[in-house]
CSV table of C-alpha atoms in Angstrom, one decimal:
chain,number,residue,atom,x,y,z
I,1219,MET,CA,2.6,17.8,12.8
I,1220,ASP,CA,3.5,18.2,16.5
I,1221,ARG,CA,2.8,14.6,17.1
I,1222,ARG,CA,5.0,13.5,14.2
I,1223,SER,CA,7.8,15.8,15.4
I,1224,PHE,CA,7.6,14.4,18.9
I,1225,LEU,CA,7.7,10.8,17.6
I,1226,ARG,CA,10.6,11.6,15.3
I,1227,THR,CA,12.6,13.2,18.1
I,1228,SER,CA,11.9,10.4,20.5
I,1229,ALA,CA,12.6,7.8,17.9
I,1230,LEU,CA,15.8,9.3,16.8
I,1231,GLY,CA,17.0,9.5,20.4
I,1232,GLY,CA,16.1,5.8,20.9
I,1233,THR,CA,17.8,4.9,17.6
I,1234,ALA,CA,20.9,6.8,18.6
I,1235,ALA,CA,21.1,4.9,21.9
I,1236,ALA,CA,20.5,1.6,20.1
I,1237,ALA,CA,23.1,2.4,17.5
I,1238,SER,CA,25.7,3.2,20.2
I,1239,SER,CA,25.1,-0.1,21.9
I,1240,LEU,CA,25.3,-2.0,18.6
I,1241,ALA,CA,28.4,-0.1,17.3
I,1242,ALA,CA,30.5,-3.3,17.6
I,1243,PRO,CA,28.0,-6.1,17.3
I,1244,ALA,CA,28.9,-9.7,18.1
I,1245,TYR,CA,28.1,-11.3,14.8
I,1246,ALA,CA,26.2,-14.5,15.0
I,1247,GLN,CA,28.1,-17.5,13.8
I,1248,GLY,CA,26.8,-20.4,11.8
I,1249,LYS,CA,23.7,-20.8,9.7
I,1250,ARG,CA,20.7,-18.5,10.4
I,1251,THR,CA,17.2,-18.3,9.2
I,1252,LEU,CA,15.2,-15.0,9.2
I,1253,THR,CA,11.5,-14.8,9.2
I,1254,MET,CA,10.0,-12.5,6.6
I,1255,VAL,CA,6.4,-11.3,6.7
I,1256,THR,CA,4.9,-9.9,3.5
I,1257,THR,CA,2.0,-7.7,2.4
I,1258,TRP,CA,1.2,-10.2,-0.4
I,1259,PRO,CA,-0.7,-13.4,-0.4
I,1260,ARG,CA,1.6,-16.3,-1.4
I,1261,GLY,CA,1.8,-16.6,-5.2
I,1262,LEU,CA,0.3,-13.2,-6.1
I,1263,ALA,CA,1.5,-12.4,-9.6
I,1264,GLY,CA,4.5,-10.1,-9.9
I,1265,VAL,CA,4.8,-9.0,-6.3
I,1266,TRP,CA,5.4,-12.5,-4.9
I,1267,ASP,CA,7.9,-13.0,-7.7
I,1268,SER,CA,10.0,-10.3,-6.0
I,1269,VAL,CA,9.7,-12.0,-2.6
I,1270,GLU,CA,11.0,-15.3,-4.1
I,1271,ARG,CA,13.8,-13.5,-5.9
I,1272,VAL,CA,15.1,-11.9,-2.7
I,1273,VAL,CA,14.8,-15.2,-0.8
I,1274,ASN,CA,16.6,-17.2,-3.5
I,1275,ASN,CA,19.3,-14.5,-4.0
I,1276,VAL,CA,20.2,-14.4,-0.3
I,1277,ASN,CA,20.4,-18.2,-0.1
I,1278,ASP,CA,22.6,-18.4,-3.2
I,1279,ILE,CA,24.9,-15.5,-2.4
I,1280,THR,CA,25.6,-16.8,1.2
I,1281,ASP,CA,25.8,-20.5,0.0
I,1282,GLY,CA,23.0,-21.3,2.4
I,1283,GLN,CA,24.5,-19.7,5.5
I,1284,LEU,CA,21.6,-17.2,5.6
I,1285,THR,CA,18.1,-18.3,4.6
I,1286,ILE,CA,14.8,-16.5,4.7
I,1287,ASP,CA,11.5,-18.1,5.6
I,1288,ALA,CA,8.9,-16.0,3.7
I,1289,LYS,CA,5.3,-15.9,5.0
I,1290,GLY,CA,2.4,-14.8,2.9
I,1291,ALA,CA,-0.1,-12.2,4.1
I,1292,GLY,CA,-2.2,-13.8,6.9
I,1293,GLU,CA,0.1,-16.7,7.5
I,1294,LEU,CA,1.8,-15.0,10.5
I,1295,VAL,CA,0.4,-11.5,10.6
I,1296,GLY,CA,-2.0,-9.6,8.4
I,1297,ALA,CA,-0.9,-7.8,5.2
I,1298,LEU,CA,-1.0,-4.4,6.7
I,1299,GLU,CA,0.5,-5.5,10.1
I,1300,VAL,CA,4.0,-6.3,8.8
I,1301,PHE,CA,5.6,-3.0,9.7
I,1302,ASP,CA,4.5,-3.2,13.3
I,1303,ALA,CA,5.5,-6.9,13.5
I,1304,VAL,CA,9.1,-6.1,12.4
I,1305,THR,CA,9.6,-3.0,14.4
I,1306,ALA,CA,8.3,-4.9,17.5
I,1307,GLY,CA,10.7,-7.8,16.8
I,1308,GLN,CA,7.9,-10.3,16.2
I,1309,ALA,CA,9.4,-10.9,12.7
I,1310,ASP,CA,12.9,-10.3,11.4
I,1311,MET,CA,12.0,-8.5,8.1
I,1312,TYR,CA,9.2,-7.6,5.8
I,1313,HIS,CA,8.6,-7.3,2.0
I,1314,GLY,CA,5.9,-4.9,1.0
I,1315,ALA,CA,5.1,-1.5,-0.5
I,1316,ASP,CA,6.3,1.2,1.9
I,1317,TYR,CA,3.4,3.5,1.0
I,1318,TYR,CA,1.2,1.3,3.0
I,1319,PHE,CA,2.9,2.8,6.1
I,1320,VAL,CA,2.3,6.5,5.5
I,1321,GLY,CA,0.4,6.4,8.8
I,1322,GLN,CA,3.7,5.8,10.5
I,1323,HIS,CA,5.3,8.5,8.4
I,1324,PRO,CA,4.1,10.1,5.2
I,1325,ALA,CA,7.7,10.1,3.7
I,1326,PHE,CA,7.5,6.3,3.3
I,1327,ALA,CA,5.5,7.0,0.2
I,1328,TYR,CA,8.6,8.2,-1.6
I,1329,PHE,CA,10.0,4.7,-1.5
I,1330,THR,CA,7.0,3.2,-3.3
I,1331,ALA,CA,5.4,6.1,-5.2
I,1332,VAL,CA,3.9,9.5,-4.8
I,1333,PRO,CA,1.3,11.1,-7.1
I,1334,PHE,CA,2.8,13.0,-10.0
I,1335,GLY,CA,6.1,11.6,-8.9
I,1336,MET,CA,8.9,9.6,-10.5
I,1337,THR,CA,8.8,6.9,-13.2
I,1338,ALA,CA,10.6,3.7,-12.6
I,1339,PRO,CA,13.9,4.8,-14.3
I,1340,GLU,CA,13.7,8.1,-12.4
I,1341,ILE,CA,13.3,6.3,-9.1
I,1342,MET,CA,16.3,4.1,-9.9
I,1343,THR,CA,18.3,7.2,-10.8
I,1344,TRP,CA,17.5,8.9,-7.5
I,1345,TYR,CA,17.9,5.8,-5.3
I,1346,TYR,CA,21.1,4.3,-6.7
I,1347,GLY,CA,22.7,7.4,-8.3
I,1348,GLY,CA,21.6,10.0,-5.8
I,1349,GLU,CA,20.5,10.3,-2.2
I,1350,GLY,CA,17.5,8.0,-2.3
I,1351,LYS,CA,19.1,4.9,-0.7
I,1352,ASP,CA,20.7,6.9,2.1
I,1353,LEU,CA,17.4,8.7,2.8
I,1354,HIS,CA,15.6,5.4,2.9
I,1355,HIS,CA,18.0,4.2,5.5
I,1356,GLU,CA,17.7,7.4,7.5
I,1357,LEU,CA,13.9,7.2,7.5
I,1358,GLY,CA,13.9,3.5,8.3
I,1359,GLU,CA,16.3,3.9,11.2
I,1360,ILE,CA,13.9,6.2,13.0
I,1361,PHE,CA,11.6,3.1,13.4
I,1362,GLY,CA,14.4,0.6,14.0
I,1363,LEU,CA,14.6,-0.7,10.4
I,1364,ARG,CA,17.2,-1.1,7.7
I,1365,SER,CA,15.4,-0.7,4.4
I,1366,PHE,CA,16.1,-1.4,0.7
I,1367,ILE,CA,14.0,-1.2,-2.4
I,1368,ALA,CA,13.5,-4.7,-3.7
I,1369,GLY,CA,10.9,-4.7,-6.5
I,1370,GLN,CA,9.5,-2.4,-9.1
I,1371,THR,CA,6.1,-2.7,-10.9
I,1372,GLY,CA,6.6,0.2,-13.3
I,1373,ALA,CA,3.8,2.5,-14.1
I,1374,GLN,CA,0.5,1.4,-12.6
I,1375,GLY,CA,-2.9,1.7,-14.2
I,1376,GLY,CA,-5.5,4.4,-13.3
I,1377,GLY,CA,-7.9,1.7,-12.3
I,1378,TRP,CA,-11.0,-0.4,-13.1
I,1379,PHE,CA,-14.5,1.1,-13.1
I,1380,ARG,CA,-17.9,-0.2,-13.7
I,1381,SER,CA,-18.8,2.9,-15.7
I,1382,PRO,CA,-16.5,5.5,-17.4
I,1383,VAL,CA,-15.7,8.7,-15.4
I,1384,GLN,CA,-16.6,11.8,-17.3
I,1385,SER,CA,-15.5,14.5,-14.8
I,1386,ALA,CA,-13.8,14.9,-11.4
I,1387,ASP,CA,-17.3,15.0,-9.9
I,1388,ASP,CA,-17.7,11.4,-10.7
I,1389,PHE,CA,-15.3,10.5,-7.9
I,1390,LYS,CA,-17.6,12.0,-5.2
I,1391,GLY,CA,-18.8,9.2,-3.0
I,1392,LEU,CA,-17.0,6.6,-5.1
I,1393,LYS,CA,-15.8,3.7,-3.0
I,1394,PHE,CA,-12.3,3.4,-4.5
I,1395,ARG,CA,-9.3,1.4,-3.4
I,1396,MET,CA,-6.0,3.4,-3.4
I,1397,PRO,CA,-3.3,3.3,-0.8
I,1398,GLY,CA,-0.6,6.0,-0.1
I,1399,LEU,CA,-0.7,9.7,-0.8
I,1400,GLY,CA,-2.5,9.1,-4.1
I,1401,GLY,CA,-5.5,7.8,-2.0
I,1402,GLN,CA,-5.3,11.0,0.1
I,1403,ALA,CA,-5.5,13.0,-3.1
I,1404,LEU,CA,-8.6,11.1,-4.3
I,1405,SER,CA,-10.2,11.8,-0.9
I,1406,ARG,CA,-9.9,15.5,-1.6
I,1407,LEU,CA,-12.0,14.9,-4.7
I,1408,GLY,CA,-14.7,13.4,-2.6
I,1409,ALA,CA,-13.9,9.7,-3.1
I,1410,SER,CA,-14.5,7.3,-0.2
I,1411,VAL,CA,-11.0,5.8,-0.3
I,1412,GLN,CA,-10.3,2.3,1.0
I,1413,VAL,CA,-6.9,0.8,1.8
I,1414,ILE,CA,-7.5,-2.9,1.1
I,1415,PRO,CA,-4.7,-5.5,0.6
I,1416,GLY,CA,-4.4,-6.9,-2.9
I,1417,GLY,CA,-5.7,-10.3,-1.9
I,1418,GLU,CA,-9.0,-8.8,-0.8
I,1419,ILE,CA,-9.8,-6.6,-3.8
I,1420,TYR,CA,-11.7,-9.1,-5.9
I,1421,GLN,CA,-14.1,-10.0,-3.2
I,1422,ALA,CA,-14.6,-6.3,-2.2
I,1423,LEU,CA,-15.6,-5.5,-5.8
I,1424,SER,CA,-17.8,-8.5,-6.1
I,1425,THR,CA,-19.8,-7.7,-2.9
I,1426,GLY,CA,-20.1,-3.9,-3.6
I,1427,ALA,CA,-17.7,-2.9,-0.8
I,1428,LEU,CA,-15.8,-1.2,-3.6
I,1429,ASP,CA,-17.1,0.6,-6.7
I,1430,ALA,CA,-13.8,0.8,-8.4
I,1431,THR,CA,-10.1,0.0,-7.8
I,1432,GLU,CA,-6.6,0.3,-8.9
I,1433,TRP,CA,-4.2,-2.6,-8.4
I,1434,ILE,CA,-1.0,-2.7,-10.5
I,1435,GLY,CA,-1.2,-3.2,-14.2
I,1436,PRO,CA,-2.6,-5.5,-16.9
I,1437,TRP,CA,-0.8,-8.7,-16.0
I,1438,SER,CA,-1.3,-8.6,-12.2
I,1439,ASP,CA,-4.9,-7.2,-12.6
I,1440,GLU,CA,-5.8,-10.0,-15.1
I,1441,LYS,CA,-4.4,-12.6,-12.7
I,1442,LEU,CA,-6.6,-11.1,-9.9
I,1443,GLY,CA,-9.6,-11.3,-12.2
I,1444,LEU,CA,-10.6,-7.6,-12.0
I,1445,GLN,CA,-11.8,-7.7,-15.7
I,1446,GLU,CA,-14.5,-10.1,-14.4
I,1447,VAL,CA,-16.2,-7.5,-12.2
I,1448,CYS,CA,-15.4,-4.2,-14.0
I,1449,ASP,CA,-15.5,-3.4,-17.7
I,1450,HIS,CA,-13.7,-0.1,-18.0
I,1451,TYR,CA,-9.9,0.1,-17.6
I,1452,TYR,CA,-7.7,3.2,-17.5
I,1453,PRO,CA,-4.1,2.2,-18.3
I,1454,ALA,CA,-2.6,5.6,-17.3
I,1455,GLY,CA,-2.9,6.8,-13.7
I,1456,PHE,CA,-1.6,9.7,-11.7
I,1457,HIS,CA,-0.8,8.0,-8.4
I,1458,GLU,CA,2.0,5.5,-9.2
I,1459,PRO,CA,4.1,6.4,-12.3
I,1460,GLY,CA,6.6,4.0,-11.0
I,1461,ALA,CA,6.2,1.9,-7.8
I,1462,ALA,CA,9.0,0.4,-5.9
I,1463,LEU,CA,8.6,-2.5,-3.4
I,1464,SER,CA,10.8,-2.8,-0.3
I,1465,VAL,CA,12.5,-5.1,2.1
I,1466,ALA,CA,13.1,-3.8,5.6
I,1467,CYS,CA,15.0,-5.7,8.4
I,1468,ASN,CA,14.7,-5.1,12.1
I,1469,LEU,CA,17.7,-3.0,12.7
I,1470,GLU,CA,19.0,-5.0,15.7
I,1471,VAL,CA,18.6,-8.2,13.7
I,1472,PHE,CA,20.4,-6.6,10.7
I,1473,ASN,CA,23.3,-5.4,12.9
I,1474,SER,CA,23.7,-8.9,14.3
I,1475,LEU,CA,24.4,-10.3,10.9
I,1476,THR,CA,27.9,-10.5,9.5
I,1477,PRO,CA,29.0,-7.8,7.0
I,1478,ALA,CA,28.8,-10.4,4.2
I,1479,GLN,CA,25.3,-11.3,5.2
I,1480,GLN,CA,24.2,-7.7,5.4
I,1481,ARG,CA,25.7,-7.1,1.9
I,1482,ALA,CA,23.9,-10.2,0.6
I,1483,ILE,CA,20.5,-8.7,1.6
I,1484,GLU,CA,21.4,-5.4,0.0
I,1485,VAL,CA,22.6,-7.0,-3.3
I,1486,ALA,CA,19.7,-9.5,-3.3
I,1487,SER,CA,17.2,-6.6,-3.0
I,1488,ALA,CA,18.8,-4.5,-5.7
I,1489,ASP,CA,18.8,-7.5,-8.1
I,1490,ALA,CA,15.2,-8.2,-7.3
I,1491,HIS,CA,14.3,-4.6,-8.0
I,1492,GLN,CA,15.6,-4.6,-11.5
I,1493,HIS,CA,14.5,-8.1,-12.3
I,1494,ASN,CA,11.0,-7.4,-11.1
I,1495,TYR,CA,10.7,-4.4,-13.3
I,1496,SER,CA,11.6,-6.5,-16.3
I,1497,VAL,CA,9.1,-9.2,-15.4
I,1498,PHE,CA,6.2,-6.6,-15.1
I,1499,ILE,CA,7.1,-4.8,-18.4
I,1500,ALA,CA,7.5,-8.2,-20.2
I,1501,ASN,CA,4.1,-9.3,-19.1
I,1502,ASN,CA,2.0,-6.2,-19.2
I,1503,GLY,CA,1.8,-5.7,-23.0
I,1504,PRO,CA,0.5,-9.2,-23.8
I,1505,ALA,CA,-1.8,-9.1,-20.9
I,1506,LEU,CA,-3.3,-5.8,-22.1
I,1507,GLN,CA,-4.0,-7.3,-25.5
I,1508,ARG,CA,-5.7,-10.3,-23.8
I,1509,LEU,CA,-7.9,-8.0,-21.7
I,1510,ILE,CA,-8.9,-6.0,-24.8
I,1511,SER,CA,-9.7,-9.2,-26.7
I,1512,GLY,CA,-11.8,-10.3,-23.8
I,1513,GLY,CA,-13.9,-7.2,-23.9
I,1514,ALA,CA,-12.3,-4.7,-21.5
I,1515,GLN,CA,-13.0,-1.2,-22.6
I,1516,ILE,CA,-9.9,1.0,-22.6
I,1517,GLN,CA,-10.4,4.5,-21.4
I,1518,GLU,CA,-8.4,7.7,-20.8
I,1519,PHE,CA,-9.0,10.4,-18.2
I,1520,SER,CA,-9.9,13.8,-19.6
I,1521,ALA,CA,-7.5,16.8,-19.3
I,1522,ASP,CA,-9.9,18.3,-16.7
I,1523,ILE,CA,-9.7,15.1,-14.6
I,1524,TRP,CA,-5.9,15.1,-14.8
I,1525,ASN,CA,-5.9,18.7,-13.7
I,1526,ALA,CA,-8.0,17.8,-10.7
I,1527,PHE,CA,-5.7,15.0,-9.9
I,1528,GLY,CA,-2.7,17.3,-10.0
I,1529,ASN,CA,-4.3,20.0,-7.9
I,1530,ALA,CA,-5.3,17.5,-5.2
I,1531,SER,CA,-1.9,15.8,-5.2
I,1532,MET,CA,0.0,19.1,-4.7
I,1533,GLU,CA,-2.3,20.0,-1.8
I,1534,VAL,CA,-1.5,16.6,-0.2
I,1535,LEU,CA,2.2,16.9,-0.7
I,1536,ASN,CA,2.4,20.5,0.4
I,1537,GLY,CA,0.5,19.6,3.6
I,1538,PHE,CA,3.4,17.6,4.9
I,1539,MET,CA,6.2,20.1,4.1
I,1540,ASP,CA,6.4,21.4,7.7
I,1541,ASP,CA,7.7,17.9,8.7
I,1542,GLU,CA,11.5,18.1,8.5
I,1543,ILE,CA,12.4,14.7,7.1
I,1544,PHE,CA,9.4,14.7,4.7
I,1545,ALA,CA,10.6,18.0,3.3
I,1546,LYS,CA,14.2,16.7,3.1
I,1547,ILE,CA,13.1,13.6,1.2
I,1548,HIS,CA,10.6,15.5,-1.0
I,1549,ASN,CA,13.2,18.1,-2.0
I,1550,SER,CA,15.8,15.5,-2.8
I,1551,ALA,CA,13.4,13.5,-4.9
I,1552,GLN,CA,12.2,16.6,-6.8
I,1553,ALA,CA,15.7,17.8,-7.5
I,1554,SER,CA,16.6,14.4,-8.9
I,1555,LEU,CA,13.4,14.3,-10.9
I,1556,ARG,CA,14.1,17.7,-12.5
I,1557,GLU,CA,17.6,16.8,-13.5
I,1558,SER,CA,16.9,13.3,-14.8
I,1559,SER,CA,13.6,14.2,-16.5
I,1560,GLN,CA,15.2,17.0,-18.5
I,1561,TRP,CA,17.8,14.6,-20.0
I,1562,LEU,CA,15.4,11.7,-20.5
I,1563,ALA,CA,12.9,14.0,-22.3
I,1564,GLN,CA,15.6,15.1,-24.7
I,1565,SER,CA,17.1,11.7,-25.2
I,1566,ASP,CA,15.0,8.6,-24.5
I,1567,SER,CA,11.6,10.2,-25.0
I,1568,ALA,CA,12.6,12.0,-28.2
I,1569,TYR,CA,14.2,8.9,-29.6
I,1570,SER,CA,11.1,6.7,-28.8
I,1571,GLN,CA,8.8,9.2,-30.5
I,1572,GLN,CA,10.9,9.2,-33.7
I,1573,ARG,CA,11.5,5.5,-33.6
I,1574,ASN,CA,7.8,4.7,-33.4
I,1575,ARG,CA,7.0,7.3,-36.1
I,1576,VAL,CA,9.6,5.9,-38.5
I,1577,LEU,CA,8.6,2.2,-37.9
I,1578,SER,CA,4.9,3.0,-38.4
I,1579,GLU,CA,5.7,4.5,-41.7
I,1580,MET,CA,7.8,1.7,-43.0
């Protein structure tokens, strides 16, 4: 924790100095093109749709005055190198899942997903109706970024396995792909956790480098071909009850844009967030039925396994609470979760249960 505190203090000092020098930026005139690097291979189902939505939105909103040249993973830098590329000024912006960057700071996980955290509607409530967006900016600015959520996969599946898991002991030694703090929780159960970009998962499973994996959900997983190498699918997982994607701009680049161009990136990201959520939800149901028809075995984790997930997750989250900004973001997210979940449980959830019951009896 001392190292993170040092980095945070140093970075904040540097950010403050940079902010003062950029307080009255000389906005660039004329057309501009920004280079975006991404954590996704070009065309990867669902997540690349969000990239294209942001790119097209910015072009349309600015009438072509600001354009974005999006690069797939590996075209300019590797999938997990985009954060460093943007903070170093080698690229102007990235699109990715911020929980890939918990090595830079564990609080980035909250702007994708944390284990036993918020569902997609709860994330939206915190981000747009609460403190989430401001805290995303605060965290990003430590590293010279201006960040916005810009995609949403909804709840992600518990993963694909070659054999069913009967107890928490089955995770011991299992070579499992899971990024973020959820992966750290699985490590506490004895799993050998791998952080592998999406475009490399199929090959890793095929060669035995992985024993099991999570990716996103039925639609994206089907497109990746995971059902070809694993038979057992767990639709419900503990690690990503809702997973946001993000756009982050190099702060100096962002401050050099006109206010209208800055606003275009913010609005383009927000639109991509809600649109992407709809795309995933619309495609997951039909894809799940195709997977079942094709022979995938649908499984559920036992209550004992869920309890083990929960205990390990709380240990991971509590382990970062002596970091000031992590605690600030965690406490804000938890407060919003408590408030929104109480209402949603008594309204949306109660209604859905009764609607499904009534329709099943008709």
